[in-house]
Coordinates of C-alpha atoms and ligand atoms in Angstrom, one line a residue:
Chain A
M1 CA 29.8 40.0 -14.9
S2 CA 29.1 36.7 -16.5
N3 CA 25.5 36.3 -17.1
W4 CA 25.2 33.8 -15.1
E5 CA 26.1 36.2 -12.4
I6 CA 23.7 38.5 -13.3
L7 CA 21.1 35.8 -12.6
W8 CA 22.4 35.4 -9.1
G9 CA 22.3 38.4 -7.8
A10 CA 18.0 38.5 -9.1
R11 CA 18.2 35.2 -7.3
D12 CA 15.6 37.3 -5.7
Q13 CA 13.2 36.5 -8.0
F14 CA 13.3 33.8 -8.7
W15 CA 12.6 32.2 -5.2
S16 CA 9.2 34.7 -5.7
G17 CA 8.2 33.0 -8.4
F18 CA 9.1 29.8 -7.7
A19 CA 7.2 30.5 -4.3
S20 CA 4.2 31.5 -6.2
T21 CA 4.2 28.7 -9.1
M22 CA 4.2 26.3 -6.2
A23 CA 2.2 27.7 -4.5
I24 CA -0.7 28.0 -7.3
F25 CA 0.2 24.3 -8.4
G26 CA 0.1 23.3 -4.9
L27 CA -3.6 25.6 -4.4
S28 CA -4.6 24.0 -7.5
I29 CA -4.0 20.4 -8.0
S30 CA -5.4 19.8 -4.3
A31 CA -8.6 21.4 -6.1
A32 CA -8.0 19.7 -8.9
F33 CA -8.7 16.1 -6.8
A34 CA -11.6 17.0 -4.9
I35 CA -13.3 18.4 -7.9
G36 CA -11.7 14.6 -9.9
C37 CA -13.2 12.8 -6.6
G38 CA -16.7 14.9 -6.8
M39 CA -17.0 14.0 -11.1
L40 CA -16.8 10.4 -9.8
Y41 CA -18.8 11.2 -6.9
L42 CA -21.8 12.0 -9.4
L43 CA -21.5 9.5 -11.7
E44 CA -21.8 6.8 -9.6
G45 CA -25.4 7.7 -9.1
S46 CA -27.6 5.8 -11.8
R47 CA -29.7 9.0 -12.6
P48 CA -28.6 9.9 -16.5
R49 CA -30.1 13.9 -15.5
L50 CA -26.8 13.6 -13.5
T51 CA -24.2 11.5 -14.9
V52 CA -24.9 12.4 -18.2
P53 CA -23.7 16.3 -18.0
V54 CA -20.8 15.1 -15.8
R55 CA -19.7 13.2 -18.9
V56 CA -20.3 15.6 -21.6
F57 CA -18.5 18.4 -19.3
I58 CA -15.2 16.5 -18.1
D59 CA -15.0 15.4 -22.3
A60 CA -15.7 19.1 -23.2
M61 CA -13.2 20.4 -20.7
R62 CA -10.7 18.1 -21.7
M63 CA -10.7 18.8 -25.5
L64 CA -10.0 22.4 -24.9
P65 CA -6.6 23.6 -25.0
F66 CA -6.1 24.9 -21.9
L67 CA -4.9 28.3 -22.6
I68 CA -8.0 28.8 -24.1
L69 CA -9.6 28.1 -21.3
V70 CA -6.7 30.6 -19.1
Y71 CA -8.6 33.1 -21.3
L72 CA -11.7 33.1 -21.3
L73 CA -11.8 32.7 -17.5
Y74 CA -9.5 36.0 -17.5
Y75 CA -11.3 37.6 -20.2
G76 CA -14.3 36.2 -20.6
L77 CA -15.9 36.1 -17.6
P78 CA -15.8 40.0 -16.5
A79 CA -18.7 40.0 -19.5
F80 CA -20.9 38.7 -17.4
D81 CA -19.8 39.9 -14.5
I82 CA -17.1 37.9 -13.1
R83 CA -13.9 39.3 -12.3
L84 CA -11.2 37.3 -11.2
D85 CA -7.8 38.4 -10.8
A86 CA -4.7 36.8 -13.0
W87 CA -3.4 34.5 -10.0
W88 CA -7.4 33.1 -9.5
S89 CA -8.0 33.3 -12.4
G90 CA -4.8 30.7 -12.9
V91 CA -5.4 28.8 -9.8
G92 CA -9.7 28.1 -11.1
A93 CA -8.7 27.2 -14.7
L94 CA -5.8 24.9 -13.2
A95 CA -8.5 23.4 -11.2
V96 CA -10.9 22.9 -13.9
Y97 CA -9.1 20.9 -16.3
H98 CA -7.3 19.2 -14.7
G99 CA -10.2 17.9 -12.7
C100 CA -11.5 16.6 -15.4
Y101 CA -8.9 15.0 -16.1
F102 CA -8.7 13.2 -12.2
A103 CA -11.8 12.7 -12.8
E104 CA -10.9 10.6 -16.4
I105 CA -8.7 9.0 -14.7
F106 CA -9.8 7.9 -11.2
R107 CA -13.6 6.7 -13.7
G108 CA -11.6 4.2 -16.2
A109 CA -10.7 2.6 -12.7
R110 CA -13.9 2.7 -11.6
L111 CA -15.3 0.6 -14.6
T112 CA -12.9 -2.2 -14.1
F113 CA -14.2 -2.1 -10.0
P114 CA -14.5 -5.4 -8.8
P115 CA -18.6 -5.0 -8.5
G116 CA -18.3 -8.5 -6.2
Q117 CA -16.4 -5.3 -3.3
V118 CA -19.5 -3.5 -3.6
E119 CA -22.0 -6.2 -3.3
A120 CA -20.0 -6.8 0.4
A121 CA -20.5 -3.3 1.0
K122 CA -24.2 -3.6 0.6
A123 CA -24.5 -6.2 2.6
H124 CA -22.8 -4.9 5.2
G125 CA -25.4 -2.7 4.9
F126 CA -23.4 0.0 3.9
T127 CA -24.7 3.3 2.1
K128 CA -24.1 5.0 -1.7
G129 CA -21.7 7.9 0.4
K130 CA -19.6 5.7 2.6
M131 CA -18.7 3.2 0.3
F132 CA -17.8 4.9 -1.7
F133 CA -15.1 7.7 0.7
R134 CA -14.4 4.3 2.6
L135 CA -13.7 1.5 -0.1
I136 CA -13.9 3.2 -3.3
L137 CA -12.1 5.6 -3.7
P138 CA -9.7 4.9 -1.8
Q139 CA -8.9 1.9 -3.8
I140 CA -9.6 3.7 -7.0
V141 CA -6.6 6.5 -6.1
M142 CA -3.9 3.4 -5.3
Q143 CA -4.6 1.8 -8.2
T144 CA -4.1 5.1 -10.4
R145 CA -1.7 6.5 -8.5
P146 CA 1.2 6.6 -11.6
L147 CA -1.9 7.8 -13.4
L148 CA -1.6 10.6 -11.3
G149 CA 2.4 11.2 -10.8
N150 CA 1.9 11.5 -14.7
Q151 CA -1.2 14.5 -14.8
L152 CA 0.9 16.5 -11.6
I153 CA 3.7 16.8 -14.0
Y154 CA 1.5 17.7 -16.8
A155 CA -0.6 20.5 -14.8
L156 CA 3.0 21.4 -12.9
K157 CA 4.0 22.4 -16.5
D158 CA 0.6 23.8 -16.9
T159 CA 1.3 26.3 -14.3
A160 CA 3.8 28.7 -16.8
F161 CA 1.0 29.5 -19.3
L162 CA 0.0 31.2 -17.4
V163 CA 2.8 33.9 -17.2
I164 CA -0.1 35.0 -20.6
I165 CA -2.1 36.5 -18.2
T166 CA 1.3 38.2 -16.3
V167 CA 0.4 35.8 -13.5
Q168 CA 4.1 36.3 -11.6
E169 CA 5.3 33.6 -11.1
L170 CA 8.3 31.2 -11.7
T171 CA 8.6 31.3 -16.2
A172 CA 7.2 34.9 -16.1
A173 CA 10.2 35.6 -13.8
A174 CA 13.1 34.2 -16.1
N175 CA 11.1 36.0 -18.9
S176 CA 11.5 39.3 -17.1
L177 CA 15.2 38.4 -16.2
S178 CA 15.5 37.5 -19.8
G179 CA 14.4 40.8 -21.6
T180 CA 16.5 43.1 -18.6
Y181 CA 19.6 41.5 -19.3
F182 CA 18.7 39.3 -22.5
I183 CA 20.2 36.7 -21.6
P184 CA 16.9 34.3 -22.7
T185 CA 19.3 30.7 -22.7
E186 CA 20.2 31.1 -19.2
A187 CA 17.6 32.6 -17.3
F188 CA 15.7 29.4 -19.2
I189 CA 17.9 27.0 -18.8
V190 CA 17.9 28.1 -14.6
V191 CA 13.6 27.9 -14.4
I192 CA 14.0 24.5 -16.4
G193 CA 16.6 23.6 -13.8
F194 CA 13.8 24.4 -11.0
Y195 CA 10.7 22.2 -13.1
W196 CA 12.9 19.2 -13.7
A197 CA 13.8 19.5 -9.8
V198 CA 10.4 20.0 -8.2
S199 CA 9.0 17.2 -10.9
V200 CA 12.2 14.6 -9.8
V201 CA 10.4 15.2 -6.2
M202 CA 7.2 14.9 -7.0
E203 CA 8.4 11.6 -9.1
I204 CA 9.8 10.0 -6.3
I205 CA 7.1 11.0 -3.6
I206 CA 4.9 9.1 -5.9
K207 CA 6.8 6.2 -6.3
Q208 CA 7.4 5.6 -2.4
C209 CA 3.1 6.0 -1.7
G210 CA 3.6 3.0 -4.2
R211 CA 4.8 0.5 -1.6
F212 CA 2.3 1.6 0.2
S213 CA -0.3 0.8 -2.4
A214 CA 2.0 -2.7 -3.0
K215 CA 2.2 -4.0 0.3
R216 CA -2.3 -3.4 -0.3
G217 CA -1.3 -5.7 -3.2
F218 CA -2.6 -3.2 -5.7
D219 CA 0.7 -3.2 -7.8
H220 CA 4.7 -3.8 -7.7
V221 CA 7.2 -1.0 -7.2
Chain B
M1 CA -30.9 -13.7 19.1
F2 CA -28.9 -16.9 19.2
E3 CA -29.7 -18.3 23.1
K4 CA -33.7 -20.7 22.0
S5 CA -33.9 -20.2 25.6
T6 CA -34.9 -16.8 26.1
S7 CA -37.3 -15.4 24.6
G8 CA -37.9 -12.2 23.3
P9 CA -40.3 -10.3 21.0
A10 CA -39.4 -11.9 16.6
G11 CA -36.3 -10.0 15.0
S12 CA -35.4 -7.9 18.1
G13 CA -32.8 -7.2 16.9
Q14 CA -29.1 -5.8 18.1
P15 CA -28.0 -8.4 20.6
T16 CA -26.9 -5.7 22.9
P17 CA -22.9 -4.2 22.8
E18 CA -22.4 -6.2 25.8
Q19 CA -22.9 -9.8 25.0
S20 CA -19.9 -10.4 22.3
A21 CA -20.9 -13.0 19.2
L22 CA -18.3 -15.4 21.8
E23 CA -21.0 -15.4 24.5
R24 CA -23.6 -16.5 23.5
T25 CA -24.6 -20.0 24.2
A26 CA -25.3 -22.6 22.0
P27 CA -28.6 -23.6 22.2
D28 CA -29.8 -27.0 23.2
D29 CA -32.9 -28.9 20.6
A30 CA -34.9 -28.9 23.0
A31 CA -35.5 -25.3 23.3
R32 CA -34.9 -25.1 19.7
S33 CA -37.4 -22.1 18.5
D34 CA -40.4 -21.9 16.7
R35 CA -39.5 -18.7 16.2
I36 CA -38.9 -17.3 11.9
A37 CA -35.4 -15.6 10.9
V38 CA -36.1 -15.4 7.5
S39 CA -40.0 -16.0 6.0
I40 CA -39.7 -16.1 1.9
R41 CA -43.7 -16.0 0.4
H42 CA -44.6 -16.2 -3.2
L43 CA -40.8 -15.6 -4.5
S44 CA -40.9 -14.9 -8.5
K45 CA -38.0 -13.6 -10.3
S46 CA -37.0 -13.0 -14.4
F47 CA -34.2 -12.1 -16.2
D48 CA -34.7 -10.6 -19.3
G49 CA -38.1 -13.0 -19.4
V50 CA -36.7 -15.8 -18.4
E51 CA -38.3 -17.3 -14.4
V52 CA -35.3 -18.2 -12.5
L53 CA -37.1 -18.1 -9.7
R54 CA -41.0 -19.6 -9.7
D55 CA -43.3 -18.4 -6.7
V56 CA -40.9 -19.6 -3.4
D57 CA -41.7 -20.9 -0.3
L58 CA -39.4 -21.3 2.3
E59 CA -39.4 -20.7 6.1
V60 CA -36.1 -20.2 8.1
R61 CA -36.0 -20.9 12.1
E62 CA -34.2 -19.6 14.1
G63 CA -30.9 -21.4 14.7
D64 CA -31.4 -23.9 12.1
V65 CA -29.2 -24.6 8.8
V66 CA -31.4 -24.4 5.7
T67 CA -28.6 -25.7 3.0
I68 CA -30.6 -24.9 -1.4
L69 CA -28.6 -27.6 -3.6
G70 CA -30.1 -28.0 -7.3
S71 CA -27.4 -27.8 -10.4
S72 CA -26.0 -25.1 -11.6
G73 CA -28.3 -22.2 -12.8
S74 CA -31.6 -23.4 -11.1
G75 CA -31.7 -20.2 -9.2
K76 CA -30.1 -21.4 -6.4
S77 CA -27.4 -17.6 -6.0
T78 CA -30.5 -15.2 -6.9
L79 CA -32.3 -17.4 -4.2
L80 CA -30.4 -16.2 -1.7
R81 CA -28.9 -12.8 -3.0
C82 CA -33.3 -12.3 -3.3
I83 CA -33.0 -12.2 0.9
N84 CA -31.0 -9.8 1.2
W85 CA -31.6 -7.4 -1.8
L86 CA -28.7 -7.8 -3.3
E87 CA -31.0 -8.7 -6.5
R88 CA -34.7 -7.2 -6.7
P89 CA -37.5 -9.5 -6.5
D90 CA -40.6 -9.1 -9.3
S91 CA -43.1 -11.1 -6.6
G92 CA -43.6 -11.5 -3.0
S93 CA -41.8 -11.0 0.3
I94 CA -39.0 -11.1 2.0
H95 CA -39.2 -11.1 6.1
I96 CA -35.8 -10.7 8.2
G97 CA -36.9 -11.2 11.9
G98 CA -40.6 -10.7 10.7
Q99 CA -39.4 -7.4 9.3
R100 CA -40.2 -6.9 5.4
I101 CA -37.1 -6.4 3.4
G102 CA -37.2 -3.6 0.0
V103 CA -40.7 -2.9 0.8
N104 CA -41.8 0.1 3.4
D105 CA -44.7 -1.3 5.4
A106 CA -46.7 1.9 2.9
G107 CA -46.4 -0.8 0.3
R108 CA -43.0 1.6 -1.2
P109 CA -39.4 0.6 -2.4
M110 CA -37.8 1.0 0.9
P111 CA -35.3 4.4 1.8
V112 CA -32.3 3.5 0.7
R113 CA -30.9 3.6 4.4
E114 CA -33.7 2.4 6.2
L115 CA -32.8 -1.0 3.4
A116 CA -29.1 -0.9 4.7
K117 CA -29.7 -1.3 8.0
V118 CA -32.2 -4.5 7.5
R119 CA -29.7 -5.6 4.6
A120 CA -27.0 -4.9 7.9
R121 CA -29.0 -8.1 9.5
T122 CA -28.2 -10.9 7.3
G123 CA -24.4 -11.0 7.0
M124 CA -23.5 -12.5 3.8
V125 CA -20.7 -14.6 2.1
F126 CA -19.7 -14.6 -1.2
Q127 CA -18.1 -17.7 -3.6
S128 CA -15.3 -14.4 -4.3
F129 CA -14.3 -13.6 -1.3
N130 CA -14.6 -10.4 -1.9
L131 CA -12.7 -9.1 0.8
W132 CA -11.8 -5.0 0.3
P133 CA -8.2 -5.5 -0.8
H134 CA -6.6 -2.4 1.4
L135 CA -8.1 -2.6 4.2
N136 CA -6.2 -5.2 6.7
V137 CA -7.5 -8.7 8.0
L138 CA -8.3 -6.4 11.8
H139 CA -10.0 -3.6 9.9
N140 CA -11.9 -5.1 7.0
V141 CA -13.4 -7.6 10.5
T142 CA -14.4 -3.7 11.7
E143 CA -15.0 -1.9 9.0
A144 CA -18.3 -1.9 9.1
P145 CA -19.5 -2.0 12.5
I146 CA -17.3 1.4 13.2
H147 CA -19.0 2.9 10.3
V148 CA -22.2 1.3 10.0
L149 CA -23.3 0.6 13.5
G150 CA -21.4 3.1 14.5
K151 CA -20.0 1.2 17.1
S152 CA -16.4 2.8 18.5
K153 CA -12.8 1.6 17.6
A154 CA -12.2 -0.1 20.8
E155 CA -15.6 -2.0 20.5
A156 CA -15.4 -3.0 17.3
E157 CA -11.5 -4.2 17.2
A158 CA -12.1 -6.4 20.7
L159 CA -14.4 -7.9 19.1
A160 CA -13.4 -8.2 16.0
R161 CA -10.2 -10.3 17.5
D162 CA -12.4 -12.4 18.8
L163 CA -14.5 -13.4 15.7
L164 CA -10.7 -13.9 14.3
E165 CA -10.0 -15.8 16.8
K166 CA -13.0 -17.7 16.3
V167 CA -12.3 -18.3 12.7
G168 CA -8.5 -18.5 13.3
M169 CA -6.8 -16.0 11.4
S170 CA -5.7 -14.3 15.1
P171 CA -2.3 -14.0 13.8
K172 CA -3.1 -13.4 10.4
A173 CA -4.4 -9.8 11.9
D174 CA -2.2 -6.9 10.4
A175 CA -2.0 -9.3 7.0
Y176 CA -3.3 -8.1 3.9
P177 CA -6.3 -9.9 1.7
S178 CA -4.3 -10.3 -0.9
T179 CA -1.1 -11.7 1.2
L180 CA -3.3 -15.0 1.7
S181 CA -5.2 -18.2 0.3
G182 CA -8.3 -18.3 -0.7
G183 CA -9.1 -20.2 2.8
Q184 CA -7.9 -17.6 5.1
K185 CA -9.4 -15.4 2.9
Q186 CA -12.7 -17.4 2.9
R187 CA -12.7 -17.0 7.3
V188 CA -11.9 -14.2 7.4
A189 CA -14.8 -13.1 5.0
I190 CA -17.0 -15.8 7.1
A191 CA -15.6 -12.9 10.5
R192 CA -16.7 -9.9 8.6
A193 CA -20.2 -10.8 8.4
L194 CA -20.5 -12.2 11.8
A195 CA -19.3 -8.8 12.7
M196 CA -22.7 -7.2 12.1
Q197 CA -23.5 -10.1 14.6
P198 CA -26.4 -10.9 11.9
E199 CA -29.5 -12.3 13.0
V200 CA -28.8 -15.1 9.6
M201 CA -26.2 -15.9 7.8
L202 CA -26.0 -16.6 3.7
F203 CA -22.9 -18.0 2.3
D204 CA -22.8 -18.3 -1.7
E205 CA -21.1 -21.3 -2.3
P206 CA -18.7 -20.8 0.2
T207 CA -15.5 -23.2 -0.8
S208 CA -16.7 -23.2 -4.9
A209 CA -13.5 -21.1 -5.6
L210 CA -11.3 -22.6 -3.3
D211 CA -8.4 -24.9 -3.7
P212 CA -9.8 -28.3 -3.3
E213 CA -7.5 -29.2 0.2
L214 CA -8.6 -25.8 1.2
V215 CA -12.0 -26.5 1.2
G216 CA -12.0 -28.6 4.6
E217 CA -10.7 -25.3 6.9
V218 CA -13.9 -23.5 5.4
L219 CA -16.3 -25.9 6.1
A220 CA -15.1 -26.6 9.7
V221 CA -15.8 -23.1 10.3
I222 CA -19.3 -23.0 9.0
K223 CA -19.4 -26.4 11.0
D224 CA -18.6 -24.2 14.4
L225 CA -20.8 -21.6 13.5
S226 CA -23.6 -24.0 13.4
A227 CA -23.4 -26.2 16.4
E228 CA -23.0 -22.1 18.0
G229 CA -26.2 -21.5 16.9
Y230 CA -26.2 -19.4 14.1
T231 CA -29.2 -19.9 11.8
M232 CA -27.7 -20.0 8.7
V233 CA -29.0 -20.7 4.7
I234 CA -25.9 -22.1 2.8
V235 CA -25.7 -23.0 -0.9
T236 CA -22.9 -25.4 -1.6
H237 CA -22.4 -28.1 -3.7
E238 CA -21.1 -30.3 -0.8
M239 CA -22.7 -33.2 -0.2
A240 CA -21.2 -35.0 2.5
F241 CA -21.0 -31.2 4.1
A242 CA -24.9 -30.3 3.8
R243 CA -25.9 -33.9 5.3
A244 CA -24.2 -33.4 8.2
V245 CA -24.7 -29.5 9.5
S246 CA -28.4 -29.0 8.1
D247 CA -31.6 -29.6 9.2
Q248 CA -33.3 -28.8 5.9
V249 CA -32.4 -29.2 2.6
V250 CA -34.1 -27.0 0.0
F251 CA -33.5 -28.5 -3.4
L252 CA -34.4 -25.9 -6.3
E253 CA -34.7 -26.8 -10.7
K254 CA -35.4 -24.4 -12.2
G255 CA -36.6 -22.0 -9.8
L256 CA -39.3 -23.8 -8.2
I257 CA -38.3 -26.0 -4.8
I258 CA -39.1 -29.3 -6.0
E259 CA -37.9 -31.1 -2.4
Q260 CA -37.8 -29.7 0.9
A261 CA -36.7 -32.4 4.0
D262 CA -34.4 -32.6 6.8
P263 CA -31.0 -34.2 5.2
E264 CA -31.9 -37.6 6.8
T265 CA -35.0 -38.1 4.2
F266 CA -33.4 -35.9 1.7
F267 CA -30.4 -38.3 0.7
T268 CA -32.0 -41.4 1.9
H269 CA -35.3 -41.3 0.4
A270 CA -35.9 -38.3 -2.1
S271 CA -39.4 -38.7 -3.5
T272 CA -38.5 -36.9 -6.9
E273 CA -36.6 -39.3 -9.5
R274 CA -35.2 -35.9 -10.3
V275 CA -33.1 -35.3 -6.6
R276 CA -32.1 -39.0 -6.9
Q277 CA -30.4 -38.5 -10.2
F278 CA -29.1 -35.3 -8.9
L279 CA -27.6 -37.3 -5.4
E280 CA -26.0 -40.2 -7.6
R281 CA -24.1 -38.1 -10.0
N282 CA -22.7 -35.5 -7.1
E283 CA -22.4 -39.1 -4.6
G284 CA -19.4 -38.0 -2.1
Ligands
LIG1 N1 -28.6 -10.6 -13.5 C1 -28.8 -11.4 -14.3 N2 -28.8 -11.3 -15.3 C2 -29.7 -12.1 -16.4 N3 -29.4 -13.8 -16.0 C3 -29.1 -13.7 -14.5 C4 -28.5 -12.8 -13.5 N4 -28.1 -13.5 -12.7 C5 -28.4 -14.7 -13.1 N5 -29.7 -14.9 -14.0 C6 -29.1 -16.5 -14.7 O1 -30.7 -16.7 -14.0 C7 -30.5 -18.1 -13.4 C8 -30.1 -18.5 -12.2 O2 -28.7 -17.7 -11.6 P1 -28.4 -17.8 -10.7 O3 -27.0 -17.1 -10.2 O4 -29.5 -17.8 -9.3 O5 -28.2 -20.2 -10.8 P2 -27.3 -20.5 -9.5 O6 -28.6 -21.8 -9.1 O7 -26.7 -20.2 -8.2 O8 -26.5 -21.1 -10.2 P3 -25.1 -21.7 -10.3 O9 -25.0 -23.1 -9.5 O10 -23.9 -21.6 -11.4 O11 -24.0 -21.0 -9.4 C9 -29.1 -18.8 -15.3 O12 -29.6 -19.4 -16.1 C10 -28.2 -17.5 -15.0 O13 -28.5 -17.3 -16.1
LIG2 MG1 -24.1 -19.5 -7.9

């Protein structure tokens, strides 16, 4: 039996690892997006009491190695009597970490948002919340689309770190198969294929979304 | 509230929903109301210790068109922007249809929601259009009526289509702002402001960012509005237009109103030397 045949025989393990990776990725990236939007909204305020801590938090997260954040949540939180299982620790770490990156991307775009549009919104009777969610945020998202796409790929790759805290995802599957049958090269080539395939599909989707924003004059595809 | 012949309490608020903006009858001059749409008293404002507006008093009657002239930096935009509280005055008071803006009855700064409501009684058109680029033309016009006034989508769209027709932009209802010319953008911006059915329209140099050949189409729309009896305050550098459309011309110089007259008097017998100079330099 060739090494590839062995792996084919163990395809169920790959599939369940892949399904787990996609579930973690989907959930954490949605949460990260919401966190990023929420932080941008908090930064809209003019009270430094609120905006300064948010800025500090964003920077602190961005400057932290992801693996250490995962360790902190999984091994560190129990010291405060908060126990998350490996799966939820992983999802939480990804969501917060990439949420801060999203927030930073949004913040950069917000700085160059035309003030005239905000004035037009105020002049038409908009208050902060509706102005943010209906007029500012949609434009910021369209404008930052390429950067967001990039961040999605980083987040996908970061799911692989969760093998360290025993989450049964794609990399864990490859790890365990390579250990059982001593075929690391083939096992890891297979998971690389998975990661690449998902990344390529995401790139295509993000490109397609680009048409939507290009029609509105945001960028050129 | 553009129907000068019907009486009611000043600033009685929005017209009933059944009245589309187009159904309002144009007032004839004989019936011109003496109700005050905008009243500005003792308005002062400085930026970084420099006085930009100094004790400005101005009254705009309902149905009147008031144009504000003055050289660059004289405080025209600041005055206009104080009217809807985009700029916060240092002192003085501003009433829109009898309601004070920015300060509540207890003399405290207005809560944001209340401020937004008073602001919505004015419509503003900016020099740089400031359309929302992610929304098409129709949705630019319906956005605030739906999400600020709480109108139904159907009602807002019907009104928006009427208004786009009025400004000659119906064929572009589905276009996005980035595909429009400056003149077209400005006409959409006018429709967008009208859709709030404001009691007074504020224009800050609506044609200054336009190529010369596009100025006419925007001025024509504003002229139509004045004929329909809209109350408007217009900052402009278009002298012929100001003369044709105004009921009152105000000249600002270093934050002071130094001349205020009907257009005939203003353009032919200005009483101050400064205004005569200005008019000579801006002939045409
Ligand atoms: N936000 C601001 N901060 C500081 N100074 C300001 C601000 N806005 C306006 N000014 C100053 O106030 C003065 C009046 O400005 P304003 O924009 O009202 O003039 P204007 O009459 O509209 O001029 P223009 O014809 O050039 O538009 C100018 O000296 C300007 O530099
Ligand atoms: Mg100005």
